[in-house]
Amino acid sequence: MATERRRATIYDVAQAAGVSKSLVSLVLRDSPSVSAPRRAAVLAAIRELDYRPSQAATALAGGTSQTVGVVIDDYTNVWFVELLRGLQEGLASAGLRIAVSDRTLNAHVESDPLDGFLSTRVEALVLATEPTPAMRFSSQIPVIVAGNRATQVSGADIASSDDRLGARQAIEHLISLGHRNIGHIGGGGGSSMLRLAGYQEAMKASGLEERIVSVSELTNEDTGYRCAQRLLGEAPDTTAILAGNDSMAMGAMAAAQAAGLSVPGDLSIIGYDNSPLSGTHLLHLTTVDSRNHDLGLHVAQQVLSRLADPGRDAQRVLLEPLLIERGTCAAPRRP
C-alpha cells in the first residue's frame, strides 16, 4: 500500500530554496522587495514540492503574525502621527500591518517593553523611542530604529532626519528676522540633544548668548508650558523661542499668553516636526518639517529589505529637514 506523501510546509520551501521562511512569506504576498534570484529560487521550490499554502498559513506568514511592532514613548506626542501613517502605507503592499505599544504606558505591566511583541512573533520591530537596558532583542527579529537615539542597537537599521541641521535652519531664520535674544526649550534623548547642538552651533556662529531650559521628562505640551514659563522668568528680554517639538511649542504659546505676550508680536515661536496640528488655522505654527511621513516610508522599506535579506549590512537613511514658515514668527518689537 502506497504511503501518502506528507504535505509540504513553508519551512520545507524555505529550506529547499535556501532562504528564511519570512522571505518565502514575502514571495507568497508578491512583495516587490524580494530580488529576482531569490524570488525565482522560492518559486522553483514551491513547484518542486507542490506546496499549496492554506489561507490560514498565508495569514500567519509562515508562523508569524504578519505584524510589525512599533514601540513609542508617548501617545500624546503628535510626532508619531505622520511616522505611523508613512510606515503603514509602506508596509501595505506586503500585506503587513502595524501594532503600536507605548513604552511608558505599559511600563508597569512588563519589565521588558518588547515582551508582548516577541511573544506574538512579530516580523520586525520598529523603535520610535530611546532604547533602554530593559529591552532584550531577538537575533531572529529585525530591528529598525526610527529617529536619532542616544543609545545604539547593534545591527539595527536607522532612519532619521538631520535634527542638528533643522535646528540651525530655525535659528538662522530667527536671526534673519532680527532676533538676538533667542531661547531654546527641549528634552532628553538623541533627537533633542542634536536639536540642542544645532541651536548652540547657530547661536555661537552669530556670537549670541545661549538661553536654554532642558528637561529629561516627556516633551509634551505641559512640559513646554513649564519650560517656557521658566525661560521667560529667567530671561524676560527673550524675543524668540525654538521649541524641541510642536507639542512643546504649543505649551510655549500658552505660556506667552499667560504672561500677557502676543505671538508673534512680542514673542516669536518655532516648533519642530511639522505635525498635523501645526498647520491648523488656530496655531499656524512656524516649524521645522522633519519629514516624518517620508521617514515612515523609509522605515517600511528597511523592514521589507531586511526581511528579504536578513544577512545584509545595517543601513542608515538621513533625511534633510525643511523650515515651514507660517504665522508665529515676526521681527522683534523689543531690541
PDB file of C-alpha atoms in Angstrom, residues 19-149:
ATOM      1  CA  VAL A  19      16.125  31.306   2.371  1.00  0.00           C
ATOM      2  CA  SER A  20      14.201  32.248   5.517  1.00  0.00           C
ATOM      3  CA  LYS A  21      10.521  31.490   5.993  1.00  0.00           C
ATOM      4  CA  SER A  22       9.891  35.252   6.207  1.00  0.00           C
ATOM      5  CA  LEU A  23      11.261  35.665   2.693  1.00  0.00           C
ATOM      6  CA  VAL A  24       9.024  32.837   1.437  1.00  0.00           C
ATOM      7  CA  SER A  25       6.123  34.710   3.007  1.00  0.00           C
ATOM      8  CA  LEU A  26       7.101  37.884   1.133  1.00  0.00           C
ATOM      9  CA  VAL A  27       7.156  35.958  -2.160  1.00  0.00           C
ATOM     10  CA  LEU A  28       3.719  34.499  -1.431  1.00  0.00           C
ATOM     11  CA  ARG A  29       2.440  38.043  -0.890  1.00  0.00           C
ATOM     12  CA  ASP A  30       4.135  39.151  -4.122  1.00  0.00           C
ATOM     13  CA  SER A  31       6.209  41.753  -2.310  1.00  0.00           C
ATOM     14  CA  PRO A  32       8.323  43.885  -4.679  1.00  0.00           C
ATOM     15  CA  SER A  33      11.183  43.997  -2.150  1.00  0.00           C
ATOM     16  CA  VAL A  34      12.401  40.457  -2.996  1.00  0.00           C
ATOM     17  CA  SER A  35      15.254  40.224  -5.508  1.00  0.00           C
ATOM     18  CA  ALA A  36      14.635  38.337  -8.752  1.00  0.00           C
ATOM     19  CA  PRO A  37      17.098  35.468  -7.997  1.00  0.00           C
ATOM     20  CA  ARG A  38      15.626  34.824  -4.551  1.00  0.00           C
ATOM     21  CA  ARG A  39      12.077  35.004  -5.906  1.00  0.00           C
ATOM     22  CA  ALA A  40      12.971  32.518  -8.637  1.00  0.00           C
ATOM     23  CA  ALA A  41      14.512  30.128  -6.090  1.00  0.00           C
ATOM     24  CA  VAL A  42      11.411  30.248  -3.891  1.00  0.00           C
ATOM     25  CA  LEU A  43       9.029  29.748  -6.805  1.00  0.00           C
ATOM     26  CA  ALA A  44      11.099  26.818  -8.051  1.00  0.00           C
ATOM     27  CA  ALA A  45      10.953  25.206  -4.596  1.00  0.00           C
ATOM     28  CA  ILE A  46       7.193  25.735  -4.451  1.00  0.00           C
ATOM     29  CA  ARG A  47       6.763  23.959  -7.795  1.00  0.00           C
ATOM     30  CA  GLU A  48       9.150  21.145  -6.889  1.00  0.00           C
ATOM     31  CA  LEU A  49       7.456  20.472  -3.553  1.00  0.00           C
ATOM     32  CA  ASP A  50       3.950  21.114  -4.892  1.00  0.00           C
ATOM     33  CA  TYR A  51       3.455  23.495  -1.983  1.00  0.00           C
ATOM     34  CA  ARG A  52      -0.139  24.667  -1.516  1.00  0.00           C
ATOM     35  CA  PRO A  53      -0.429  27.234   1.284  1.00  0.00           C
ATOM     36  CA  SER A  54      -3.713  27.265   3.123  1.00  0.00           C
ATOM     37  CA  GLN A  55      -5.384  30.598   3.785  1.00  0.00           C
ATOM     38  CA  ALA A  56      -4.547  30.217   7.452  1.00  0.00           C
ATOM     39  CA  ALA A  57      -0.896  29.537   6.709  1.00  0.00           C
ATOM     40  CA  THR A  58      -0.691  32.542   4.423  1.00  0.00           C
ATOM     41  CA  ALA A  59      -2.355  34.764   7.005  1.00  0.00           C
ATOM     42  CA  LEU A  60       0.115  33.612   9.624  1.00  0.00           C
ATOM     43  CA  ALA A  61       3.019  34.461   7.325  1.00  0.00           C
ATOM     44  CA  GLY A  62       4.842  31.274   7.969  1.00  0.00           C
ATOM     45  CA  GLY A  63       4.419  31.234  11.719  1.00  0.00           C
ATOM     46  CA  THR A  64       4.425  34.951  12.452  1.00  0.00           C
ATOM     47  CA  SER A  65       1.580  37.422  12.904  1.00  0.00           C
ATOM     48  CA  GLN A  66       2.177  39.459   9.709  1.00  0.00           C
ATOM     49  CA  THR A  67       2.621  42.354  12.104  1.00  0.00           C
ATOM     50  CA  VAL A  68       5.403  44.860  12.621  1.00  0.00           C
ATOM     51  CA  GLY A  69       5.664  46.006  16.228  1.00  0.00           C
ATOM     52  CA  VAL A  70       6.242  49.717  16.818  1.00  0.00           C
ATOM     53  CA  VAL A  71       7.406  50.946  20.233  1.00  0.00           C
ATOM     54  CA  ILE A  72       6.786  54.632  21.003  1.00  0.00           C
ATOM     55  CA  ASP A  73       7.234  56.576  24.230  1.00  0.00           C
ATOM     56  CA  ASP A  74       4.198  58.857  24.417  1.00  0.00           C
ATOM     57  CA  TYR A  75       0.825  58.584  22.683  1.00  0.00           C
ATOM     58  CA  THR A  76       0.233  62.296  23.263  1.00  0.00           C
ATOM     59  CA  ASN A  77       3.245  63.278  21.160  1.00  0.00           C
ATOM     60  CA  VAL A  78       1.872  64.166  17.720  1.00  0.00           C
ATOM     61  CA  TRP A  79       5.287  63.383  16.172  1.00  0.00           C
ATOM     62  CA  PHE A  80       4.128  59.808  15.724  1.00  0.00           C
ATOM     63  CA  VAL A  81       1.062  60.535  13.572  1.00  0.00           C
ATOM     64  CA  GLU A  82       2.819  61.049  10.250  1.00  0.00           C
ATOM     65  CA  LEU A  83       5.523  58.483  11.011  1.00  0.00           C
ATOM     66  CA  LEU A  84       2.910  55.762  11.584  1.00  0.00           C
ATOM     67  CA  ARG A  85       0.945  56.819   8.509  1.00  0.00           C
ATOM     68  CA  GLY A  86       4.007  56.533   6.281  1.00  0.00           C
ATOM     69  CA  LEU A  87       5.014  53.240   7.880  1.00  0.00           C
ATOM     70  CA  GLN A  88       1.587  51.696   7.332  1.00  0.00           C
ATOM     71  CA  GLU A  89       1.464  52.885   3.733  1.00  0.00           C
ATOM     72  CA  GLY A  90       4.900  51.457   3.045  1.00  0.00           C
ATOM     73  CA  LEU A  91       4.057  48.053   4.518  1.00  0.00           C
ATOM     74  CA  ALA A  92       0.628  47.699   2.907  1.00  0.00           C
ATOM     75  CA  SER A  93       1.985  46.325  -0.379  1.00  0.00           C
ATOM     76  CA  ALA A  94       3.499  43.393   1.507  1.00  0.00           C
ATOM     77  CA  GLY A  95       0.323  42.661   3.452  1.00  0.00           C
ATOM     78  CA  LEU A  96       1.889  43.716   6.749  1.00  0.00           C
ATOM     79  CA  ARG A  97       0.150  45.719   9.442  1.00  0.00           C
ATOM     80  CA  ILE A  98       1.480  47.600  12.453  1.00  0.00           C
ATOM     81  CA  ALA A  99       0.827  47.236  16.173  1.00  0.00           C
ATOM     82  CA  VAL A 100       1.812  50.098  18.456  1.00  0.00           C
ATOM     83  CA  SER A 101       2.927  49.927  22.085  1.00  0.00           C
ATOM     84  CA  ASP A 102       3.589  52.899  24.350  1.00  0.00           C
ATOM     85  CA  ARG A 103       6.724  52.092  26.343  1.00  0.00           C
ATOM     86  CA  THR A 104       5.872  54.384  29.258  1.00  0.00           C
ATOM     87  CA  LEU A 105       2.179  53.459  29.338  1.00  0.00           C
ATOM     88  CA  ASN A 106       2.958  49.742  29.670  1.00  0.00           C
ATOM     89  CA  ALA A 107       5.975  50.107  31.961  1.00  0.00           C
ATOM     90  CA  HIS A 108       4.006  48.875  34.983  1.00  0.00           C
ATOM     91  CA  VAL A 109       2.888  45.721  33.146  1.00  0.00           C
ATOM     92  CA  GLU A 110       6.103  44.443  31.574  1.00  0.00           C
ATOM     93  CA  SER A 111       9.710  44.708  32.701  1.00  0.00           C
ATOM     94  CA  ASP A 112      10.724  44.431  29.050  1.00  0.00           C
ATOM     95  CA  PRO A 113       8.565  46.576  26.745  1.00  0.00           C
ATOM     96  CA  LEU A 114       9.322  44.185  23.878  1.00  0.00           C
ATOM     97  CA  ASP A 115       7.950  41.061  25.603  1.00  0.00           C
ATOM     98  CA  GLY A 116       4.460  41.413  24.164  1.00  0.00           C
ATOM     99  CA  PHE A 117       5.722  41.750  20.607  1.00  0.00           C
ATOM    100  CA  LEU A 118       8.221  38.920  20.901  1.00  0.00           C
ATOM    101  CA  SER A 119       5.585  36.575  22.304  1.00  0.00           C
ATOM    102  CA  THR A 120       3.284  37.263  19.339  1.00  0.00           C
ATOM    103  CA  ARG A 121       6.183  36.652  16.915  1.00  0.00           C
ATOM    104  CA  VAL A 122       6.133  39.921  15.037  1.00  0.00           C
ATOM    105  CA  GLU A 123       8.014  40.056  11.727  1.00  0.00           C
ATOM    106  CA  ALA A 124      10.101  43.070  12.766  1.00  0.00           C
ATOM    107  CA  LEU A 125      10.429  45.713  15.467  1.00  0.00           C
ATOM    108  CA  VAL A 126      10.499  49.477  14.925  1.00  0.00           C
ATOM    109  CA  LEU A 127      11.847  51.526  17.830  1.00  0.00           C
ATOM    110  CA  ALA A 128      10.476  55.075  17.746  1.00  0.00           C
ATOM    111  CA  THR A 129      11.744  55.635  21.266  1.00  0.00           C
ATOM    112  CA  GLU A 130      15.001  55.649  23.169  1.00  0.00           C
ATOM    113  CA  PRO A 131      16.285  52.066  23.637  1.00  0.00           C
ATOM    114  CA  THR A 132      16.602  51.064  27.286  1.00  0.00           C
ATOM    115  CA  PRO A 133      18.691  48.430  29.093  1.00  0.00           C
ATOM    116  CA  ALA A 134      15.471  46.523  29.833  1.00  0.00           C
ATOM    117  CA  MET A 135      14.929  45.807  26.145  1.00  0.00           C
ATOM    118  CA  ARG A 136      16.050  42.326  25.160  1.00  0.00           C
ATOM    119  CA  PHE A 137      16.291  41.879  21.416  1.00  0.00           C
ATOM    120  CA  SER A 138      15.993  38.620  19.495  1.00  0.00           C
ATOM    121  CA  SER A 139      18.555  37.876  16.805  1.00  0.00           C
ATOM    122  CA  GLN A 140      15.715  36.362  14.781  1.00  0.00           C
ATOM    123  CA  ILE A 141      13.695  39.584  14.554  1.00  0.00           C
ATOM    124  CA  PRO A 142      14.982  42.598  12.569  1.00  0.00           C
ATOM    125  CA  VAL A 143      15.146  45.927  14.416  1.00  0.00           C
ATOM    126  CA  ILE A 144      14.797  49.331  12.768  1.00  0.00           C
ATOM    127  CA  VAL A 145      15.374  52.495  14.787  1.00  0.00           C
ATOM    128  CA  ALA A 146      13.261  55.493  13.765  1.00  0.00           C
ATOM    129  CA  GLY A 147      14.775  58.851  14.685  1.00  0.00           C
ATOM    130  CA  ASN A 148      18.078  59.807  16.268  1.00  0.00           C
ATOM    131  CA  ARG A 149      18.691  57.952  19.536  1.00  0.00           C
TER     132      ARG A 149
END
